[in-house]
Coordinates of N, CA and C and ligand atoms in Angstrom, one line a residue:
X1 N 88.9 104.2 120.6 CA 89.7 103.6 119.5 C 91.2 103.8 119.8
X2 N 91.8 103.0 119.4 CA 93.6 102.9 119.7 C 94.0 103.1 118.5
X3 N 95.0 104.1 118.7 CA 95.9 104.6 117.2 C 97.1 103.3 117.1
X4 N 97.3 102.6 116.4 CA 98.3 101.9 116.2 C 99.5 102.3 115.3
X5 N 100.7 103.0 115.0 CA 101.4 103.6 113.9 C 102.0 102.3 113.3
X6 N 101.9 102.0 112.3 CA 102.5 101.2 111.3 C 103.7 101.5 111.4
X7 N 104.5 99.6 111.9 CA 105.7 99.6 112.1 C 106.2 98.5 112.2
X8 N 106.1 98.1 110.6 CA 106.2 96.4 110.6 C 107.3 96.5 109.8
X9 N 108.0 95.6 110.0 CA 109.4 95.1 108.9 C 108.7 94.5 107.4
X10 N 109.8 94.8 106.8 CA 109.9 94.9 105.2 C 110.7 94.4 104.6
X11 N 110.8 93.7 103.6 CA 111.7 93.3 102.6 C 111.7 94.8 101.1
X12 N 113.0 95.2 101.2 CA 113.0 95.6 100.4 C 112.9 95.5 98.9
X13 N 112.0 95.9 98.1 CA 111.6 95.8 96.6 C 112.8 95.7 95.7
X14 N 113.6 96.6 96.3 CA 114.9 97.1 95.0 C 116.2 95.8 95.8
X15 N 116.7 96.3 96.9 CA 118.0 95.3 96.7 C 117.6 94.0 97.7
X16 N 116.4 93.7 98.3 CA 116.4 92.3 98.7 C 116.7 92.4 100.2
X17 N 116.8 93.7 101.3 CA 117.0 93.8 102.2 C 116.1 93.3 103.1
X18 N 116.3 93.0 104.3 CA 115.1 93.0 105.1 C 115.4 93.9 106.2
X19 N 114.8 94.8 106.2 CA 114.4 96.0 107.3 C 114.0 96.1 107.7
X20 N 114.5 96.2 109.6 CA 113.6 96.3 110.8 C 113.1 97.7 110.8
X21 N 111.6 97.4 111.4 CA 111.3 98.9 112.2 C 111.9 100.3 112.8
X22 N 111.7 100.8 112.8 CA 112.9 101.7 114.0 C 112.3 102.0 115.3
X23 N 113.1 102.4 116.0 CA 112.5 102.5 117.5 C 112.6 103.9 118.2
X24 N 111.7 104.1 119.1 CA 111.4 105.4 119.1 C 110.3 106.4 118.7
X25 N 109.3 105.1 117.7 CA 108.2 106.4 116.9 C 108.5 106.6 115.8
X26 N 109.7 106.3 115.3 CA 110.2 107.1 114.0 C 109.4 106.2 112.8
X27 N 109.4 107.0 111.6 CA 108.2 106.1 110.8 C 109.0 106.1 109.7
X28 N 109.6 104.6 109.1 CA 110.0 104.7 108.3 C 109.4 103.9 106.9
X29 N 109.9 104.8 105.9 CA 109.3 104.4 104.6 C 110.6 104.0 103.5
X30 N 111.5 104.3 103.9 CA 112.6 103.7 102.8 C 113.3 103.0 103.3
X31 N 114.0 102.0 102.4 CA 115.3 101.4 102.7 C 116.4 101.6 103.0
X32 N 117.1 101.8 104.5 CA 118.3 101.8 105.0 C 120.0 101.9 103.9
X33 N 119.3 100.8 103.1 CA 120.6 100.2 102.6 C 120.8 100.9 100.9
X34 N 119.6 101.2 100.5 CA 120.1 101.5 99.1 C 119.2 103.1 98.9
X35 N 118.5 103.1 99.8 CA 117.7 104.5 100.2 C 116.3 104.5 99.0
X36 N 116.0 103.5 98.4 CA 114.4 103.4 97.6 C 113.8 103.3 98.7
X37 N 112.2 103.2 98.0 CA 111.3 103.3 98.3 C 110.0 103.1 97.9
X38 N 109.3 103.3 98.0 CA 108.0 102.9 97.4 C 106.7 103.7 97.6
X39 N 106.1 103.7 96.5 CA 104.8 104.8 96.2 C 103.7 104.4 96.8
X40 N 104.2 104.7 98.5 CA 102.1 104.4 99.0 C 101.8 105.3 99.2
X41 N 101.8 106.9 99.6 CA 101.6 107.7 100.2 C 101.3 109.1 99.3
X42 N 100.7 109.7 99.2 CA 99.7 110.2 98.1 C 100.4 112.1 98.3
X43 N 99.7 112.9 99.4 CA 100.3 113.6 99.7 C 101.0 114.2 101.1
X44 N 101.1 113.4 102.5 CA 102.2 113.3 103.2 C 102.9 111.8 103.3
X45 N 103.8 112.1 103.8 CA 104.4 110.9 104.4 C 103.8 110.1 105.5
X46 N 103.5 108.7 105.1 CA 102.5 107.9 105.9 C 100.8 108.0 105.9
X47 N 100.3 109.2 105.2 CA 99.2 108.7 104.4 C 98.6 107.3 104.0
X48 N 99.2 107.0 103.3 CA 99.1 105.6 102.7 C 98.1 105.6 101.7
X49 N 97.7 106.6 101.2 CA 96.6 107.4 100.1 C 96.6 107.4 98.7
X50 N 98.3 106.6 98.4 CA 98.4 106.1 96.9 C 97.9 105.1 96.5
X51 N 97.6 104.6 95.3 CA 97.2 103.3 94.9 C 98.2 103.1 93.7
X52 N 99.3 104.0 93.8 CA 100.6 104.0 92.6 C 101.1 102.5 93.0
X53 N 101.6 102.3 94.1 CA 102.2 101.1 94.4 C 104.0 101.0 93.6
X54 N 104.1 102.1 92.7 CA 105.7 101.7 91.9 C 106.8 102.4 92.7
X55 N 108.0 101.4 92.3 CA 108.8 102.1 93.5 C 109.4 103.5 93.4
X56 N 110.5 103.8 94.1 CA 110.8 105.2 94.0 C 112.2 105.4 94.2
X57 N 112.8 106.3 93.4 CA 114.2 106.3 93.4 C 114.8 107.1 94.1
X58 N 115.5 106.8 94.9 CA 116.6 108.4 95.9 C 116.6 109.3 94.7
X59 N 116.9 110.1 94.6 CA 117.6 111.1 93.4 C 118.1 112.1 93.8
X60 N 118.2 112.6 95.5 CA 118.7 113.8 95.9 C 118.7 113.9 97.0
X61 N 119.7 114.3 97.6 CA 120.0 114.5 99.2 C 120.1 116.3 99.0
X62 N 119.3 116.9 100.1 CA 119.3 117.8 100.7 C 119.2 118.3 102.7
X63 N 120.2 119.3 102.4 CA 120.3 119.5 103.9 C 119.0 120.4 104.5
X64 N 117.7 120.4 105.5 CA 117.1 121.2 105.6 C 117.6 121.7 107.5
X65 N 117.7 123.2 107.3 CA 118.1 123.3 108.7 C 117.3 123.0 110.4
X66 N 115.9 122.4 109.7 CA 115.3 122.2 111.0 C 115.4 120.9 110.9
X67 N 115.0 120.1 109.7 CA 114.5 118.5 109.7 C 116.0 117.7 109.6
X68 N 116.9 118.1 109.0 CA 118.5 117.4 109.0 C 118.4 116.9 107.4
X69 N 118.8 115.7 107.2 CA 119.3 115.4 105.9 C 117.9 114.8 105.9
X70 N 116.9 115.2 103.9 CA 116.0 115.0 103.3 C 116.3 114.0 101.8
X71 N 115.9 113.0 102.0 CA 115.8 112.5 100.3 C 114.4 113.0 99.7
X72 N 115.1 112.9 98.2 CA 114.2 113.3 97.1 C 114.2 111.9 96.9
X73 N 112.5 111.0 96.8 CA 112.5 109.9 96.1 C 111.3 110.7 94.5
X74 N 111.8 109.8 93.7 CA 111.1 110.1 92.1 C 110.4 108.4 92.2
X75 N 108.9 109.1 91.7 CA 108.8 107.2 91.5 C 108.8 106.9 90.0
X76 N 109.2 105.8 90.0 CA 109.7 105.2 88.6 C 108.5 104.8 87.7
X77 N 107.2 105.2 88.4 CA 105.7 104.7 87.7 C 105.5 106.1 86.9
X78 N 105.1 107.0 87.9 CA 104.0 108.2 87.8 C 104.8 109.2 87.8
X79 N 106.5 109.2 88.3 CA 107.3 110.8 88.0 C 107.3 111.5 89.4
X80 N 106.3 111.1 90.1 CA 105.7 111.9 91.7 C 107.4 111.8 92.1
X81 N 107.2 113.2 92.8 CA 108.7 113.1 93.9 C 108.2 113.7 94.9
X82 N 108.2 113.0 96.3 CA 108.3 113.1 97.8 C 109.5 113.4 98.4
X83 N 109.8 114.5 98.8 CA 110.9 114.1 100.3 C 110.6 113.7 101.2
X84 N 111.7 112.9 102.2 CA 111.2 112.2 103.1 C 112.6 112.3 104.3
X85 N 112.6 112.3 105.1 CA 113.5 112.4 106.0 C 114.4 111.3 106.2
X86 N 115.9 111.0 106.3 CA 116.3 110.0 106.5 C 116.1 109.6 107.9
X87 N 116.7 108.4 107.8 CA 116.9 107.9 109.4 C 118.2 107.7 110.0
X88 N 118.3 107.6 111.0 CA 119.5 107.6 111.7 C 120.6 106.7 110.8
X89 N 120.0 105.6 110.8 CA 120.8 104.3 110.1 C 120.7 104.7 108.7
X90 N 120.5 105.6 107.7 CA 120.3 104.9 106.4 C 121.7 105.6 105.9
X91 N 122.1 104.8 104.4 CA 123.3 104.5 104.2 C 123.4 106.0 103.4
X92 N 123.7 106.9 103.8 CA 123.9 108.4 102.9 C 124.5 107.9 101.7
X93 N 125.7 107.4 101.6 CA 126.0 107.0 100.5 C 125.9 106.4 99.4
X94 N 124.9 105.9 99.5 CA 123.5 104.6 98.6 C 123.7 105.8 97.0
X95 N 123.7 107.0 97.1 CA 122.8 107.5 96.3 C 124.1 107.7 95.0
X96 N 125.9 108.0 95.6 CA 126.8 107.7 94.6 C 127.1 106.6 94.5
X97 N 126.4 105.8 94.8 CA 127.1 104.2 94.5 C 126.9 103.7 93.0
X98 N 125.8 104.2 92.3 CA 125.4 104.0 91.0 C 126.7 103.5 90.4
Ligands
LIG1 ZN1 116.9 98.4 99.5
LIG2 ZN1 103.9 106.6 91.6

């Protein structure tokens, strides 16, 4: 059996983006542009073990010294908050823009 990693482009839920994959392996789960997200993943990242499906809000950047810069997403259904690692590209600044 062949492991395939999920790595399909996306339209984003919250501002209408369309987001390519990233390259390299890297697994992305949020949006570049405004840093949401969405509740598929239950208890790690890429699971895909939720059946919440509601989206998820940035609500906190933190620095971790091994992983680099971490978002706090909150999902707007169920309250759940995930960190998740950014990506190269995503917009740091999404989160004062409110
Ligand atoms: Zn977006
Ligand atoms: Zn949820």
């Amino acid at each position: 059996m062949v492991f395939l990693a999920r790595q399909e482009p996306f339209v984003c839920e919250h501002c209408g983006s369309a987001v390519a994959p990233l390259e390299k392996g890297s697994y992305r789960n949020h949006c570049p542009r405004c840093l949401w997200s969405k509740h598929v993943d239950d208890i790690g990242p890429g699971d895909r073990a939720s059946l919440c499906g509601g989206l998820m809000e940035p609500v906190h950047l933190d620095y971790d010294g091994k992983k680099g810069w971490m978002v706090l997403h909150r999902c707007t259904v169920c309250g759940k908050t995930i960190p998740n690692k950014t990506a190269p590209d995503d917009d740091m600044t999404a989160l004062s823009k409110e």
